[in-house]
């Protein structure tokens, strides 16, 4: 093992981290919920444009420190797009070849970004095929399969060290209700919800964690039944979240509540948020915000004040041909009108 190269690689990643500022916490003022503040942790401002930038950095450090990544190692990842974009960035930083294994339906903009960072894409027809294809490529190329779905919860220091949970609570410290009643998070690998849930318990906060799950994902069923043999024959249409199988990084016992979110509700909420923020967000942010709105309505009905934090996972500019294309939405998601009406009903007081 070339220890000098590994030391230099770790130093490069740490230097890149020091060049990056923390992400913003945006307060959303909704008059329908007096005394209740909603916040969006804007992860789209990372250098690679999404929440997955944190994960990619952690996975590279984990692989380097475990001796799995060496000079010249080809990096392979199974991804629906955003993790692959971020890992391609770090692979280029270290001068390593990178291959993303992803469904053929992945947003074109994400594919372009992976290629921009020097990565290449290996396409499969179904989300269920990405695991085996990644393992095969790693064997054939003597490369390293990052396997975000297994290692996401292990690679991140959940106790602190400026992880996303630590950042949220520090940024909330001067707000009217600094300890959130709820943090709302959707799950792709499950690594971020594991980090947040563990951090909450480690710090002794009274905050509860809700995980919102899209259609065709097995996480909520697993949370209820604890059957890790669950499988879905159809992949999630909300890119980046929801899985057809139970991923090792999803830790159900740190989750206080879960909510199933229809795909049309996710997309309708993402489009509604554009009007609130003045910019487009991805559909997974719509999933998160749908859950946050349901909790705000519940708290308001119970006469409670407090705060709710959720994540803005990535920009909607990646999805102009899908979630912001009316024809695509009509063919792949369905009628948004009932969910748009439901959002209006929630916000009328």
CSV table of C-alpha atoms in Angstrom, one decimal, residues 134-262:
chain,number,residue,atom,x,y,z
A,134,UNK,CA,-21.7,-3.0,-9.5
A,135,UNK,CA,-20.2,-6.1,-7.8
A,136,UNK,CA,-19.5,-7.6,-11.2
A,137,UNK,CA,-17.7,-4.5,-12.4
A,138,UNK,CA,-15.6,-4.3,-9.3
A,139,UNK,CA,-14.5,-7.9,-9.7
A,140,UNK,CA,-13.7,-7.5,-13.4
A,141,UNK,CA,-11.8,-4.3,-12.9
A,142,UNK,CA,-10.2,-5.1,-9.6
A,143,UNK,CA,-11.9,-1.9,-8.4
A,144,UNK,CA,-13.6,-0.8,-5.2
A,145,UNK,CA,-17.4,-0.9,-5.0
A,146,UNK,CA,-18.3,1.9,-2.6
A,147,UNK,CA,-21.7,0.4,-1.8
A,148,UNK,CA,-23.4,3.5,-0.3
A,149,UNK,CA,-26.4,1.4,0.7
A,150,UNK,CA,-24.3,-0.6,3.1
A,151,UNK,CA,-21.7,1.9,4.3
A,152,UNK,CA,-23.6,5.2,4.5
A,153,UNK,CA,-24.5,4.8,8.2
A,154,UNK,CA,-21.0,3.5,9.1
A,155,UNK,CA,-18.9,6.1,7.3
A,156,UNK,CA,-20.5,9.1,9.0
A,157,UNK,CA,-19.6,10.2,12.5
A,158,UNK,CA,-23.1,10.6,14.0
A,159,UNK,CA,-21.8,11.9,17.4
A,160,UNK,CA,-20.8,15.3,16.0
A,161,UNK,CA,-17.8,16.4,13.9
A,162,UNK,CA,-20.0,18.8,11.9
A,163,UNK,CA,-22.3,16.2,10.6
A,164,UNK,CA,-25.6,17.4,9.2
A,165,UNK,CA,-27.4,16.9,12.5
A,166,UNK,CA,-24.8,18.9,14.5
A,167,UNK,CA,-25.0,21.6,11.8
A,168,UNK,CA,-28.8,21.9,12.1
A,169,UNK,CA,-28.8,22.2,15.9
A,170,UNK,CA,-26.0,24.8,15.8
A,171,UNK,CA,-27.9,26.9,13.2
A,172,UNK,CA,-31.1,26.7,15.2
A,173,UNK,CA,-29.6,28.0,18.4
A,174,UNK,CA,-30.9,31.6,18.0
A,175,UNK,CA,-34.3,30.7,16.6
A,176,UNK,CA,-37.6,31.2,18.6
A,177,UNK,CA,-37.8,27.4,19.1
A,178,UNK,CA,-34.2,26.3,18.9
A,179,UNK,CA,-34.8,22.6,19.7
A,180,UNK,CA,-37.0,21.3,16.8
A,181,UNK,CA,-40.1,19.3,17.6
A,182,UNK,CA,-39.5,17.3,14.5
A,183,UNK,CA,-36.9,16.7,11.9
A,184,UNK,CA,-38.3,15.3,8.6
A,185,UNK,CA,-36.1,13.2,6.4
A,186,UNK,CA,-36.6,10.9,3.4
A,187,UNK,CA,-34.5,7.8,3.0
A,188,UNK,CA,-32.4,6.7,0.1
A,189,UNK,CA,-29.6,4.7,1.7
A,190,UNK,CA,-31.0,5.5,5.2
A,191,UNK,CA,-27.6,6.9,6.2
A,192,UNK,CA,-28.8,10.5,6.9
A,193,UNK,CA,-31.8,9.4,9.0
A,194,UNK,CA,-29.5,7.1,10.9
A,195,UNK,CA,-27.1,10.0,11.6
A,196,UNK,CA,-29.8,12.4,12.6
A,197,UNK,CA,-31.6,9.8,14.8
A,198,UNK,CA,-28.5,8.7,16.6
A,199,UNK,CA,-27.3,12.3,17.1
A,200,UNK,CA,-30.7,13.3,18.7
A,201,UNK,CA,-30.4,10.5,21.2
A,202,UNK,CA,-26.7,11.0,21.9
A,203,UNK,CA,-27.4,14.7,22.7
A,204,UNK,CA,-30.5,14.0,24.8
A,205,UNK,CA,-32.8,16.2,22.7
A,206,UNK,CA,-36.6,15.8,22.7
A,207,UNK,CA,-36.7,16.2,18.9
A,208,UNK,CA,-38.5,13.4,17.1
A,209,UNK,CA,-37.5,12.0,13.7
A,210,UNK,CA,-40.1,11.4,11.0
A,211,UNK,CA,-39.0,9.5,7.8
A,212,UNK,CA,-41.1,10.1,4.8
A,213,UNK,CA,-41.2,7.3,2.2
A,214,UNK,CA,-42.4,7.4,-1.4
A,215,UNK,CA,-44.5,4.9,-3.3
A,216,UNK,CA,-42.9,1.6,-4.3
A,217,UNK,CA,-40.4,1.8,-1.4
A,218,UNK,CA,-40.1,-0.9,1.3
A,219,UNK,CA,-38.7,1.2,4.1
A,220,UNK,CA,-42.0,2.0,5.8
A,221,UNK,CA,-43.2,-1.6,5.6
A,222,UNK,CA,-39.9,-2.7,7.1
A,223,UNK,CA,-40.2,-0.1,9.9
A,224,UNK,CA,-43.6,-1.6,10.7
A,225,UNK,CA,-42.9,-5.3,10.2
A,226,UNK,CA,-39.1,-5.7,10.6
A,227,UNK,CA,-39.0,-8.1,7.7
A,228,UNK,CA,-35.7,-7.6,5.9
A,229,UNK,CA,-36.8,-9.9,3.0
A,230,UNK,CA,-39.2,-7.3,1.7
A,231,UNK,CA,-38.9,-6.5,-2.0
A,232,UNK,CA,-40.6,-4.2,-4.4
A,233,UNK,CA,-40.7,-5.2,-8.1
A,234,UNK,CA,-41.0,-1.5,-9.1
A,235,UNK,CA,-38.5,1.2,-8.4
A,236,UNK,CA,-39.3,4.6,-6.9
A,237,UNK,CA,-40.1,7.4,-9.3
A,238,UNK,CA,-38.8,10.0,-6.8
A,239,UNK,CA,-35.1,10.0,-7.7
A,240,UNK,CA,-32.7,9.6,-4.8
A,241,UNK,CA,-35.1,8.2,-2.3
A,242,UNK,CA,-37.1,5.0,-1.7
A,243,UNK,CA,-35.6,1.6,-2.3
A,244,UNK,CA,-36.9,-1.7,-3.7
A,245,UNK,CA,-35.2,-3.6,-0.9
A,246,UNK,CA,-34.2,-3.0,2.8
A,247,UNK,CA,-30.8,-1.3,2.8
A,248,UNK,CA,-28.3,-2.1,5.5
A,249,UNK,CA,-27.9,1.6,6.3
A,250,UNK,CA,-31.5,2.1,7.3
A,251,UNK,CA,-31.8,1.9,11.1
A,252,UNK,CA,-35.5,1.6,12.0
A,253,UNK,CA,-35.1,1.9,15.7
A,254,UNK,CA,-33.9,5.6,15.6
A,255,UNK,CA,-37.1,6.6,13.7
A,256,UNK,CA,-40.0,7.8,15.7
A,257,UNK,CA,-42.6,8.0,12.9
A,258,UNK,CA,-43.0,7.3,9.2
A,259,UNK,CA,-45.4,8.6,6.5
A,260,UNK,CA,-46.1,7.2,3.1
A,261,UNK,CA,-46.1,10.0,0.5
A,262,UNK,CA,-47.8,9.6,-2.9
